[in-house]
Amino acid sequence: MTAAPATILRQHLIDPEICIRCNTCEETCPVDAISHDARNYVVDAAKCNYCYDCISPCPTGAIDSWRNVRADAPHSTADQLTWDSLPAQAPPEALGAGIEVGAGNTAVEMPDDVEKIAAASTAGQGGTAPPPWSAAHPYINLYGIHAPAVATVSGNFRLTAEDASSDIRHIVLDFGNASFPVLEGQTIGILPPGLDANGKAHHVRLYSVASPRDGERPKYNNLSLTVKRVTEDHDGKAAQGVASNHLCDLKKGDKVNVIGPYGTSFLMPNHPGSHLLMICTGTGSAPMRAMTERRRRKFAVGESLGKLMLFFGARSPGELPYFGPLTHLPREFIDMNLAFSRLPDQPKRYVQDLLRERGEDVARLLKDENTYIYLCGLKGMEKGVEESFTALCQANGLDWSTLRPQLLQQGRYHVETY
Ligand code: A2P
């Protein structure tokens, strides 16, 4: 007799290596599925109803962790409290073949799709695709909320035109004698001062570093951020972003509490001949600026480098952070493609439109195993970019649905959208 197939649960977990223990998830969870002890935050599989309320407030993405397990044997909270890192994904044969799917999922075929689920969840939600094989070692969690590093503001410059609708700023933080090593693509956490309406400390907000690993100014112990002053919520209603307004209002000499660094995935390759295909909108340009500047410094001293291709979307030149410096970069250094959506008397253009227009060149890069793709900015662009990849691949003898999971698995496709 054949045994009845097991039911697979895509178990919701918290990555203890990335979690900064800020309590945001526990406060957010409407069904009290999340709890903690002095060591870890954990999710009770029997209580989690997959509402996803906790996912977006988490400042580090530690909450966006999933493992396929047998539904009759999920990781218990007692086990999770002992973890220093997430367990490896159990192979399909250990889970059993021909399986249904547990709470919160659409049905999938087993066993092949177990990996696909894992890969897909890393792409859409900026999760844990491996870093490029040649990425440098990132340091993470050096400073936590109870012992933050104190940085001093050494610059705060407006990047957008005076008449632009958005106030986007380049903020330089100096760490003095504190060691705060970061790589391009990593993020840091800012602790806004003061208390919220309930008398609690404000939640941490994460910002991508906009400077390369050797500092905003080489050999200085500093880094920069690209921060947009938030004045409305996603629905366009007036709302003051606590951390962004705190940062944008800072003056030279002011002190800022910083935690982190974070990020072990969205990192740049280090090997010679590696190409970067970068696609961004707005402040999603921060990691692209860091990577471009890292490469520019190497280019300036004559190092031989792979190609850089950038697709950058903004409403107009005046709204595009770093517009001036970007347009001065030599063409042989970077292939730049700027998409403007609100120019008078011009049709709306998005990054995905330019990707299609440059389809042949993009496809040539996609065919090269040394190409690494980075997507950062508005969540809405993700769908359009994926559609453009699908179309341009089809027109150039590639199949995006086959290529995409390979790129993810090889740490060559990194997505961070919000
Ligand atoms: P739009 O003019 O339609 O808002 P923002 O200035 O709001 O940060 O946006 C940066 C750029 O991203 C703008 O040009 C904006 O165009 C564009 N954008 C908005 N939605 C999408 C989308 N779904 N895909 C690609 N780009 C988008």
Coordinates of N, CA and C and ligand atoms in Angstrom, one line a residue, residues 165-166 168 228 280-283 313-316 319 339-342 348-352 378-385, ligand 1:
S165 N 9.3 68.4 -6.7 CA 8.3 68.0 -5.7 C 8.8 67.3 -4.5
S166 N 9.9 66.5 -4.7 CA 10.5 65.7 -3.6 C 11.8 66.3 -3.1
I168 N 15.0 65.2 -1.8 CA 15.9 64.0 -1.6 C 17.2 64.5 -1.2
K228 N 14.9 60.4 1.2 CA 13.7 61.2 0.7 C 12.9 61.6 1.9
C280 N 16.8 51.2 -11.4 CA 16.3 51.8 -10.1 C 15.4 53.0 -10.4
T281 N 14.7 53.4 -9.4 CA 13.9 54.6 -9.4 C 14.2 55.4 -8.0
G282 N 14.1 56.7 -8.1 CA 14.2 57.5 -6.9 C 15.4 57.1 -5.9
T283 N 15.1 57.0 -4.6 CA 16.1 56.7 -3.7 C 16.7 55.2 -3.8
G313 N 15.0 55.7 -13.3 CA 13.7 56.4 -13.6 C 13.4 57.5 -12.6
A314 N 13.0 58.6 -13.1 CA 12.5 59.8 -12.3 C 11.5 60.6 -13.0
R315 N 10.8 61.5 -12.3 CA 9.8 62.3 -13.0 C 10.4 63.2 -14.0
S316 N 11.6 63.8 -13.6 CA 12.2 64.8 -14.5 C 13.7 64.9 -14.1
E319 N 14.3 65.9 -10.5 CA 13.8 65.0 -9.5 C 14.7 63.8 -9.4
A339 N 15.1 57.4 -17.7 CA 13.7 57.4 -18.1 C 13.0 58.5 -17.3
F340 N 12.4 59.4 -18.0 CA 11.7 60.5 -17.4 C 10.2 60.3 -17.6
S341 N 9.4 60.4 -16.6 CA 8.0 60.1 -16.7 C 7.1 61.4 -16.8
R342 N 7.6 62.5 -16.4 CA 6.7 63.7 -16.4 C 7.4 64.9 -17.1
K348 N 5.2 59.5 -21.3 CA 5.7 58.9 -20.0 C 6.7 57.8 -20.3
R349 N 7.8 57.8 -19.7 CA 8.7 56.7 -19.9 C 9.2 56.1 -18.6
Y350 N 9.2 54.8 -18.5 CA 9.6 54.1 -17.3 C 10.9 53.3 -17.6
V351 N 11.6 52.9 -16.6 CA 12.8 52.1 -16.8 C 12.5 50.9 -17.7
Q352 N 11.3 50.3 -17.5 CA 11.0 49.0 -18.2 C 10.9 49.3 -19.7
L378 N 10.8 51.6 -6.4 CA 9.4 51.4 -6.3 C 8.9 49.9 -6.5
K379 N 8.1 49.4 -5.6 CA 7.6 48.1 -5.8 C 6.9 47.9 -7.2
G380 N 6.2 48.9 -7.6 CA 5.4 48.8 -8.8 C 6.2 48.5 -10.0
M381 N 7.5 48.9 -10.0 CA 8.3 48.7 -11.2 C 8.7 47.2 -11.4
E382 N 8.6 46.4 -10.3 CA 9.1 45.1 -10.4 C 8.3 44.3 -11.5
K383 N 7.0 44.5 -11.6 CA 6.2 43.7 -12.5 C 6.6 44.1 -14.0
G384 N 6.7 45.5 -14.1 CA 7.0 46.0 -15.5 C 8.4 45.5 -15.9
V385 N 9.3 45.5 -15.0 CA 10.7 45.1 -15.4 C 10.7 43.6 -15.7
Ligands
A2P1 P1 5.3 58.6 -12.3 O1 5.5 59.9 -12.9 O2 4.3 57.8 -13.1 O3 5.0 58.7 -10.8 P2 8.8 58.9 -7.5 O4 9.2 60.2 -8.0 O5 7.4 58.8 -7.1 O6 9.8 58.3 -6.5 O7 9.0 57.9 -8.8 C1 10.2 57.7 -9.4 C2 9.9 57.3 -10.9 O8 9.3 56.0 -10.9 C3 8.9 58.3 -11.5 O9 9.3 58.5 -12.8 C4 7.6 57.5 -11.5 O10 6.7 57.8 -12.5 C5 8.2 56.1 -11.8 N1 7.2 55.0 -11.6 C6 6.0 55.0 -10.9 N2 5.4 53.8 -11.0 C7 6.2 53.0 -11.7 C8 6.2 51.7 -12.2 N3 5.1 50.9 -11.9 N4 7.2 51.2 -12.9 C9 8.2 52.0 -13.2 N5 8.4 53.2 -12.8 C10 7.4 53.8 -12.1

